[in-house]
Coordinates of C-alpha atoms and ligand atoms in Angstrom, one line a residue:
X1 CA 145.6 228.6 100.0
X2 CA 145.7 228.0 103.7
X3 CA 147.9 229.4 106.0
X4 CA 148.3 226.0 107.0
X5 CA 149.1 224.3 103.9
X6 CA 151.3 227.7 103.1
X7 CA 152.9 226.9 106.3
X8 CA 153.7 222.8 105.3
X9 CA 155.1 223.8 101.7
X10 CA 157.9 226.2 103.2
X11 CA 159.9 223.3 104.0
X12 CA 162.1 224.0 100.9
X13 CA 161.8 227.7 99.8
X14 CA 162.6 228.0 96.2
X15 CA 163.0 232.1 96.3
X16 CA 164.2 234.4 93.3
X17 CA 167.7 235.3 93.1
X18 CA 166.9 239.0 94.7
X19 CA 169.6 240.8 93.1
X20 CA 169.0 239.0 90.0
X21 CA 165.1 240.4 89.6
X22 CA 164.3 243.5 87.4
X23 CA 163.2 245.9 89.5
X24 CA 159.6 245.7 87.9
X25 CA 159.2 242.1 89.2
X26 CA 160.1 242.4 92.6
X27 CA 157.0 241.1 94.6
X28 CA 155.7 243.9 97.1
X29 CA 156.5 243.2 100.7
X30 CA 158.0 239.6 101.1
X31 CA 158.1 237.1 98.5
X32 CA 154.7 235.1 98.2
X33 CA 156.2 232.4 97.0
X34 CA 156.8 228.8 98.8
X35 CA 157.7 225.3 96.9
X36 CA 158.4 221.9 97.7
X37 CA 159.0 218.3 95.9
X38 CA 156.4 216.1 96.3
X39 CA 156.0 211.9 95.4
X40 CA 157.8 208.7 96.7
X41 CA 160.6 209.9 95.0
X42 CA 160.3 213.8 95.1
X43 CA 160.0 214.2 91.2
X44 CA 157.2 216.6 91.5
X45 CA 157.6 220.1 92.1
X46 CA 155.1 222.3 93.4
X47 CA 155.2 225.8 93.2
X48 CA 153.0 228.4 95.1
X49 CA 152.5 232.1 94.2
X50 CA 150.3 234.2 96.3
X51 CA 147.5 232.8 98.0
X52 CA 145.1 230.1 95.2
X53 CA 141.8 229.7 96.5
X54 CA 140.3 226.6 95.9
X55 CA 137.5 226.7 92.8
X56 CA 135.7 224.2 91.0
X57 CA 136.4 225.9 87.9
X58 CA 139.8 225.4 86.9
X59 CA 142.4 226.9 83.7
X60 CA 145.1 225.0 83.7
X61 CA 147.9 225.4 81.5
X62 CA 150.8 223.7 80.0
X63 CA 153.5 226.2 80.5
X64 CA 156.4 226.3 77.4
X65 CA 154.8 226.9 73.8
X66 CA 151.3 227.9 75.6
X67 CA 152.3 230.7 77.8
X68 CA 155.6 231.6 77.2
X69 CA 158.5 231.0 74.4
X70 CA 161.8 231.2 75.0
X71 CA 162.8 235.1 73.9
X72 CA 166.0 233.6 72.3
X73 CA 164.0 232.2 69.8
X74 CA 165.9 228.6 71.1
X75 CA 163.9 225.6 71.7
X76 CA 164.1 225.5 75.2
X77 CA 164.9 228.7 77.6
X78 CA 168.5 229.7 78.1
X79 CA 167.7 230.4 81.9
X80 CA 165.1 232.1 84.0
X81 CA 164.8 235.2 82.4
X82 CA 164.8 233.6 79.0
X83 CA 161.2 233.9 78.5
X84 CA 158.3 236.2 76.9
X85 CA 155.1 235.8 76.6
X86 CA 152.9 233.2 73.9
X87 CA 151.0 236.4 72.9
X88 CA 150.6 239.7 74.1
X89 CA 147.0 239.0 74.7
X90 CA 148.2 236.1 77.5
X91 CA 148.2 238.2 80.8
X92 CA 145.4 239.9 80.1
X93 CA 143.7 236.6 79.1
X94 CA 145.1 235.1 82.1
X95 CA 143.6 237.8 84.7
X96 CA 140.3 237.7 83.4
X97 CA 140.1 234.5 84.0
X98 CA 141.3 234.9 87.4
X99 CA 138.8 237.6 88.0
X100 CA 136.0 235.1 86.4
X101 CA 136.7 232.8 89.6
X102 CA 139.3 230.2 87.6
X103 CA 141.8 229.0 89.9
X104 CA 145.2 228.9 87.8
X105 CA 147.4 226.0 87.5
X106 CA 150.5 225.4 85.4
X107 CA 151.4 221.8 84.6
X108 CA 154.8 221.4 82.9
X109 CA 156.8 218.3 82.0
X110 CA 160.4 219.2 83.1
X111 CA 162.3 215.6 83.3
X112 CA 165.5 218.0 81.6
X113 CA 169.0 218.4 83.2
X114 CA 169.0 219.6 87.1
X115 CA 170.6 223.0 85.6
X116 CA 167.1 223.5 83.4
X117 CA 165.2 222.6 86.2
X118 CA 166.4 225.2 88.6
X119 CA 166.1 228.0 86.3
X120 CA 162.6 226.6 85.7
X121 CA 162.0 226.6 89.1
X122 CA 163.1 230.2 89.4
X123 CA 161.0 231.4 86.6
X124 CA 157.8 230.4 88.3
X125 CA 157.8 233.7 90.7
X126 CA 159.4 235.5 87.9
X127 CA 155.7 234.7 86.1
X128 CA 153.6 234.7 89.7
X129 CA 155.1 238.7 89.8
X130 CA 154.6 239.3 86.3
X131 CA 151.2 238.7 86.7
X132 CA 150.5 239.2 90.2
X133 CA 147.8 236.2 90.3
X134 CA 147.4 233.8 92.4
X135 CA 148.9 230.6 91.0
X136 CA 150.4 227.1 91.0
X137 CA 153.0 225.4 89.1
X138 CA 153.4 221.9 89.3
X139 CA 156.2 220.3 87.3
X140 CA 157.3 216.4 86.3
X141 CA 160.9 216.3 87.0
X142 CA 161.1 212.3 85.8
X143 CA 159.5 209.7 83.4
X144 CA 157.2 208.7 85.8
X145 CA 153.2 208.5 86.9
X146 CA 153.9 212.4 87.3
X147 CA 154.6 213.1 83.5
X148 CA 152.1 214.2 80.8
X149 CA 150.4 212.4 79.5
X150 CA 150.2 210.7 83.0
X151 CA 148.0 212.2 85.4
X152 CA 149.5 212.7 88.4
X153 CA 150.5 216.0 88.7
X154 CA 146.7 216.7 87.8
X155 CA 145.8 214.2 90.5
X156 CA 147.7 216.2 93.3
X157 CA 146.5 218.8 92.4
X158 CA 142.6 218.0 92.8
X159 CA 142.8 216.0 95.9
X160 CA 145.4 218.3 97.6
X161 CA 145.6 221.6 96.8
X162 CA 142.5 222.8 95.9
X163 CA 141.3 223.3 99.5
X164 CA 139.1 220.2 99.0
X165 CA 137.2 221.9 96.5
X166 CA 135.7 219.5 93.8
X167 CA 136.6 221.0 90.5
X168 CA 133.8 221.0 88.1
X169 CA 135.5 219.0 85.1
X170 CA 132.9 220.7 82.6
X171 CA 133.4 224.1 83.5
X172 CA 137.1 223.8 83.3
X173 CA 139.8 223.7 80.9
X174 CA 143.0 222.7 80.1
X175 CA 145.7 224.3 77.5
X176 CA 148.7 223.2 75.7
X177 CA 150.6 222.9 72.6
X178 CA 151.6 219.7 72.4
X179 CA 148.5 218.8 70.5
X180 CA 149.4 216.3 68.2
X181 CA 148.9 218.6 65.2
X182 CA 150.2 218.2 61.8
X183 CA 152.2 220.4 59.5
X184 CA 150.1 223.4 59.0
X185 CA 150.4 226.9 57.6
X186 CA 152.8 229.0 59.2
X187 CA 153.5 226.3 61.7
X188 CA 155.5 223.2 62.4
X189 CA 154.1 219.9 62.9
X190 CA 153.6 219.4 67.4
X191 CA 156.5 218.2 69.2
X192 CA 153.7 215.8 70.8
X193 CA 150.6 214.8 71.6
X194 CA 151.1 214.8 75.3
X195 CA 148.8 217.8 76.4
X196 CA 145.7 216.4 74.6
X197 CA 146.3 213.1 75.9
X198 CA 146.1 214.3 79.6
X199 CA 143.2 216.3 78.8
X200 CA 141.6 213.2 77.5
X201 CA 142.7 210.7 81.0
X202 CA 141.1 213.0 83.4
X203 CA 138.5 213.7 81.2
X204 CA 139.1 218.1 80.6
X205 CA 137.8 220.4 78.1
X206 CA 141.3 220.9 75.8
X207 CA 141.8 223.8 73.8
X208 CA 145.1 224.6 72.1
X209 CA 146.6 227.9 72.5
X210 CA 145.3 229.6 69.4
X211 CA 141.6 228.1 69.9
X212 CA 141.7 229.7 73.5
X213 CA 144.0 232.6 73.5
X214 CA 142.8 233.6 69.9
X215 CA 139.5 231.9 70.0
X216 CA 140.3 230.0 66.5
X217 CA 138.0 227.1 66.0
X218 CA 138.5 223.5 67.1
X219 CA 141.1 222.3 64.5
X220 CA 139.9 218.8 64.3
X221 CA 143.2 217.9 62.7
X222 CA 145.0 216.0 65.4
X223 CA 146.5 212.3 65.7
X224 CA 147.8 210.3 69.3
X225 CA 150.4 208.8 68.7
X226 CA 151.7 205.0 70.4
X227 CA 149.6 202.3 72.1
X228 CA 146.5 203.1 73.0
X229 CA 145.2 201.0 76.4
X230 CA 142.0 201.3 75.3
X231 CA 142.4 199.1 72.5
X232 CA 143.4 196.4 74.8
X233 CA 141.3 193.6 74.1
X234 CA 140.2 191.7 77.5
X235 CA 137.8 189.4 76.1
X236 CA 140.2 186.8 74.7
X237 CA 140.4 183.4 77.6
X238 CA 142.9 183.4 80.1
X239 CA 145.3 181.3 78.7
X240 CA 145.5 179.2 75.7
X241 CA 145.3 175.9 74.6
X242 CA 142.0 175.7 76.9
X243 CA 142.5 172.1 77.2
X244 CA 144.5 172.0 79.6
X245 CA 143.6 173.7 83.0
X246 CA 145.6 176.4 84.7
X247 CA 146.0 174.3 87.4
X248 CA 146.2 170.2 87.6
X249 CA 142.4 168.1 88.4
X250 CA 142.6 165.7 90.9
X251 CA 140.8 162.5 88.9
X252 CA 139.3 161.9 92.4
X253 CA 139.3 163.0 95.8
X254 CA 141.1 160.3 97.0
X255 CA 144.2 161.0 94.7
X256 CA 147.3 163.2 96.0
X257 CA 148.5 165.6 93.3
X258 CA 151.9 165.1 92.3
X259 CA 154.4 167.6 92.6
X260 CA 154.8 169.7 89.4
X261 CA 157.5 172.7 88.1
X262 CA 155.4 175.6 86.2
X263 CA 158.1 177.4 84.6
X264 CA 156.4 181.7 84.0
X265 CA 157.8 183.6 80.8
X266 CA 157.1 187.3 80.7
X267 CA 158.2 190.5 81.0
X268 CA 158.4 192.8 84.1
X269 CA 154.8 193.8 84.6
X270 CA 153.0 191.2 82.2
X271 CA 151.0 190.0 85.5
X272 CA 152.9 187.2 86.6
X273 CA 153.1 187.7 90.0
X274 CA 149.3 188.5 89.7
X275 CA 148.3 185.6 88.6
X276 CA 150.5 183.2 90.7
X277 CA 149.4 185.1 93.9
X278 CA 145.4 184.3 92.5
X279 CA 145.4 180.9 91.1
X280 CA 148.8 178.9 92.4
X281 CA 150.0 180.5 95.9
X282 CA 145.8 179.7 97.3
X283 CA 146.7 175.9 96.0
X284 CA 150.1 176.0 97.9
X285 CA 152.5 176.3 95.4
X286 CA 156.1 177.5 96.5
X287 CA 156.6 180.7 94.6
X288 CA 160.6 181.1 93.4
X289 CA 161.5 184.5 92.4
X290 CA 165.1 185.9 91.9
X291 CA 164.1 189.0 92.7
X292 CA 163.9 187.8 96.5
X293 CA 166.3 184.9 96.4
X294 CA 169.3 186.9 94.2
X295 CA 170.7 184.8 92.1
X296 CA 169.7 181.8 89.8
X297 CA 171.3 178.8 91.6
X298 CA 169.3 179.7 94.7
X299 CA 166.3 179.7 92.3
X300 CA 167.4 176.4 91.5
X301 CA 167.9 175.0 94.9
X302 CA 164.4 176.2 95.5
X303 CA 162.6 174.3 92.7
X304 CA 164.8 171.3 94.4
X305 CA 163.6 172.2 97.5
X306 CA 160.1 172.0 96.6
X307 CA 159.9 168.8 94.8
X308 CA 162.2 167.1 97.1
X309 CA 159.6 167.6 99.8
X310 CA 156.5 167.0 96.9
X311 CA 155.3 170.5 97.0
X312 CA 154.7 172.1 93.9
X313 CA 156.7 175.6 93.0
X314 CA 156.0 178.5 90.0
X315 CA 159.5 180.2 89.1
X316 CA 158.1 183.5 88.9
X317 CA 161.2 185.4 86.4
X318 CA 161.1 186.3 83.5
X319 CA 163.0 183.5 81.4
X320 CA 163.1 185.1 78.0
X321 CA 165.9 183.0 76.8
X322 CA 165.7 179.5 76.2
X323 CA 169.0 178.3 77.7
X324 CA 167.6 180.1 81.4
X325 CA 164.7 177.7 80.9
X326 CA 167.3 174.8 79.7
X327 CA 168.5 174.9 83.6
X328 CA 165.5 173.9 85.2
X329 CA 164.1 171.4 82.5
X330 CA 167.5 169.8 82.9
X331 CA 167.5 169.9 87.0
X332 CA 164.1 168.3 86.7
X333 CA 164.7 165.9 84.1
X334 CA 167.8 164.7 85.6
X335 CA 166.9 164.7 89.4
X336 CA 163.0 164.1 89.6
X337 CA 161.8 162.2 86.2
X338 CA 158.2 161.9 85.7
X339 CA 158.0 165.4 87.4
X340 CA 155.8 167.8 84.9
X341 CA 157.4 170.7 84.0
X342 CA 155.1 173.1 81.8
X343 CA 155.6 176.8 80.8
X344 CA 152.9 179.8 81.3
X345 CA 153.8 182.1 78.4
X346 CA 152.6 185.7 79.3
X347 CA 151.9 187.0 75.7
X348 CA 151.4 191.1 77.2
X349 CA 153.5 193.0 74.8
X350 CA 155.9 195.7 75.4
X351 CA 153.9 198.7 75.9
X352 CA 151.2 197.0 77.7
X353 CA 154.1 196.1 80.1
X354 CA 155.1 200.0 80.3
X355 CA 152.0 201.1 80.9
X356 CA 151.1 198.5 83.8
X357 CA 154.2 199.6 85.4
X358 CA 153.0 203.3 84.8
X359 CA 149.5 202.0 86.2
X360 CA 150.6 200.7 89.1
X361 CA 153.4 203.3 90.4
X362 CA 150.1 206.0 89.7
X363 CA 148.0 204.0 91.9
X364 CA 147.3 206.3 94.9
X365 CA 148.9 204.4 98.1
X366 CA 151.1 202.1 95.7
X367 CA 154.7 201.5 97.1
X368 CA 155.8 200.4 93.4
X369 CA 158.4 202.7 91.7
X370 CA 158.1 202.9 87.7
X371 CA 160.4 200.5 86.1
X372 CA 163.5 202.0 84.3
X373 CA 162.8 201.1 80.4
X374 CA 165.6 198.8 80.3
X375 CA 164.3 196.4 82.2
X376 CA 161.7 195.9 78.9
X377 CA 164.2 196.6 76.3
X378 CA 166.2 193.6 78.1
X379 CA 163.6 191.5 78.1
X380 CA 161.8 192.0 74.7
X381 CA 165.3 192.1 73.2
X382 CA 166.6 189.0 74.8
X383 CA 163.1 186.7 74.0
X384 CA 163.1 183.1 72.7
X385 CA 159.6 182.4 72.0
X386 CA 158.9 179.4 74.0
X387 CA 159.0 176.0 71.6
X388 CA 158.1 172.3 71.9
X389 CA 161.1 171.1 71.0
X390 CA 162.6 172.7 73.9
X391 CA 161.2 169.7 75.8
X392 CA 158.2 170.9 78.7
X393 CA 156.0 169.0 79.0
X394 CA 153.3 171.9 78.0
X395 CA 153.5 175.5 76.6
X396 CA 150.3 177.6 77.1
X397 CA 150.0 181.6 76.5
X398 CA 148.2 183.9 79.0
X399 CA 146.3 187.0 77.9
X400 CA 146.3 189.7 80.1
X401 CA 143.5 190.9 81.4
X402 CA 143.2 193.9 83.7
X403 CA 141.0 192.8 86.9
X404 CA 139.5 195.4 89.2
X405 CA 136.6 197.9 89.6
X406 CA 135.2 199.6 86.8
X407 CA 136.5 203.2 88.1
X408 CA 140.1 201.3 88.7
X409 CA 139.2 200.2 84.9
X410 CA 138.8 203.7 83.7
X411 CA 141.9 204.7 85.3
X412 CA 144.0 201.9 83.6
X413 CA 142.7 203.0 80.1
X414 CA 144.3 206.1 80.8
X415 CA 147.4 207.1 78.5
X416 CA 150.6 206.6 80.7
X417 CA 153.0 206.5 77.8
X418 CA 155.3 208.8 79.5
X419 CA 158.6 207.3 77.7
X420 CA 157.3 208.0 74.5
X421 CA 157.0 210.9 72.7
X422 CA 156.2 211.1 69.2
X423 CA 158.3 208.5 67.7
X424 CA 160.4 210.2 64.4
X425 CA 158.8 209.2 61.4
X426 CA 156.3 208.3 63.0
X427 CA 153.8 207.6 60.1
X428 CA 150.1 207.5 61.1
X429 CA 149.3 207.2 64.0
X430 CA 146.4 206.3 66.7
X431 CA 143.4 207.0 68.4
X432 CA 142.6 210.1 65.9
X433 CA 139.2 211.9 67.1
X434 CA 138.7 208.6 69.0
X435 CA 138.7 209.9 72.2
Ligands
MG501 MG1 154.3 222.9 75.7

């Protein structure tokens, strides 16, 4: 680590409680230890002890259940010093892997009360002088891009904080517990699967703590768990029936399109706004979002608006319930007759949604914050499949389809399901030895 970059992280020392530290941790000379919280929205801690070099090989670790337990024997530490080690064997492990050239890097999910955090955030040095390695800590403090299985604590770490050192994927390694293992002899099932998972996005070497601490062989008994985004099929056409187009034909040049209402039902993050800023905004089509205007009568006004000066307009909301859509079928029936009003169904389900949300907030350079579940539950809870009798003039269903580079591809098949862990009775799940 560079003086430098020691220099930037001290903005927001995180140092031991001095009086509080067994005499046999106390660092020598003053405390190499600096932190800071990083992200849009400072839910990712970083942690530095001593001075990391940058490597190409990497360990990284998950930290609770793969290199410490709580020594209560509770579920999750009591405080700081509420720790002891996996296994004997870890420290030792640990420093001959340092002294093999591995640069060492913690990764922790920690979205738990502020209380937990700090203790957690005091433990770190209490480890760095345990060991006396070099090391780094980072730690998801939300359910964001940041939390495991997400990868963006991972991604931090390679593009910022590894002294622009490419790491060499195949000759490193990531650890953890939550392995999506079942019940097995002398152990319970695994809280999760969220370890593996991130392994698998940014495409690491896993090992579980017994296969690399007690160099037991790859148990291939494991099974993810939720949605998998790589079983999103994108071949299926844009929207259905194909009869009609997206957008109305001219029968000639010569003849002026007439105004039209094209009324968009679909969750936050189904690609709504996607697809009206590709196909409808280039044809000039007003674009009437609540989000922006605030309330629904002003949506209203705005389809009015529109028509009244024969421009076309997309309401860009979500509409789940029918009597929402009611309001404008019945402002243009009344007020413009002979107007078309039609309905764009966007079909994505609910943890396709999620995890564009997920997507998009991960997005290096993205300003977009990760939706609070709610705003799916509310939807998906509140939806009124769109119907005939209902009275638009069309109904058509739009598949989603992710567009971009192949590498922006790759990155959206990641796992981002950072709201779900293992659901209870779960039954069988997905994506076993798939991946
Ligand atoms: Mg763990």
């Amino acid at each position: 680590m560079s003086k430098r970059r020691l220099n930037e992280s001290s903005s927001a020392p995180q140092q031991p409680p001095a009086k509080k530290l067994a005499s046999i941790f106390a660092p020598r000379g003053s405390t190499p230890f600096k932190s800071r919280k990083l992200g849009p929205k400072q839910t990712c801690w970083h942690g530095v002890w001593g001075e990391p070099k940058g490597s190409s090989k990497v360990l990284a670790l998950d930290l609770d259940g793969t290199v410490v337990v709580p020594k209560t024997g509770k579920k999750f530490p009591e405080d700081e010093f509420d720790w002891k080690w996996w296994d004997a064997s870890v420290p030792g492990k640990l420093k001959q892997m340092h002294k093999d050239g591995y640069s060492l890097v913690l990764i922790s999910n920690q979205a738990g009360k502020p209380k937990q955090q700090e203790a957690f955030f005091r433990k770190i040095p209490l480890l760095g002088a345990a060991l006396d390695l070099p090391l780094q800590a980072f730690a998801a403090l939300g359910y964001d891009q940041y939390r495991k299985p997400g990868t963006g604590m991972w991604d931090l770490f390679v593009e910022d904080f590894n002294e622009g050192v490419e790491v060499d994927l195949e000759q490193s390694i990531y650890v953890g517990d939550a392995a999506g293992r079942p019940l097995r002899t002398g152990h319970k099932e695994d809280h999760s699967d969220t370890d593996r998972k991130m392994a698998l996005n940014v495409s690491l070497p896993f090992l579980t703590p017994e296969e690399f601490f007690f160099k037991e062989p790859n148990d291939p008994n494991w099974t993810l768990y939720g949605w998998d985004p790589k079983t999103h099929d994108h071949s299926l056409p844009l929207f259905l029936p194909t009869n009609i187009p997206l957008l109305p034909r001219p029968f000639s040049e010569f003849e002026a399109l007439k105004p039209e209402v094209v009324v968009f039902v679909g969750s936050p993050a189904s690609g709504k706004t996607s697809l009206f800023t590709k196909y409808f905004a280039p044809a000039g089509y007003v674009h009437v979002n609540q989000d922006t205007l605030k309330s629904r009568p002003k949506c209203l006004t705005a389809v009015r608006d529109a028509i009244t000066s024969s421009q076309s307009c997309v309401v860009d909301n979500t509409s789940p319930k029918r009597a929402i859509r009611k309001e404008y079928l019945d402002l243009v029936r009344k007020e413009f007759p002979g107007t078309t009003i039609r309905i764009l169904h966007f079909t994505a389900h609910k943890d396709l949604c999620v995890h564009n949300s997920l997507y998009r907030a991960a997005t290096r350079g993205s300003q977009r914050e990760v939706l609070p579940i709610i705003a799916f539950s509310s939807y998906f809870s509140n939806f009124e499949e769109p119907k005939d009798e209902e009275g638009f003039d069309s109904i058509q269903k739009i598949n989603f389809k992710f567009e971009g580079s192949d590498e922006e591809k790759q990155r959206w098949q990641r796992w981002h399901d950072c709201f779900f862990q293992k659901p209870k009775n779960a039954g069988k799940g997905t994506g076993k030895g798939t991946r």
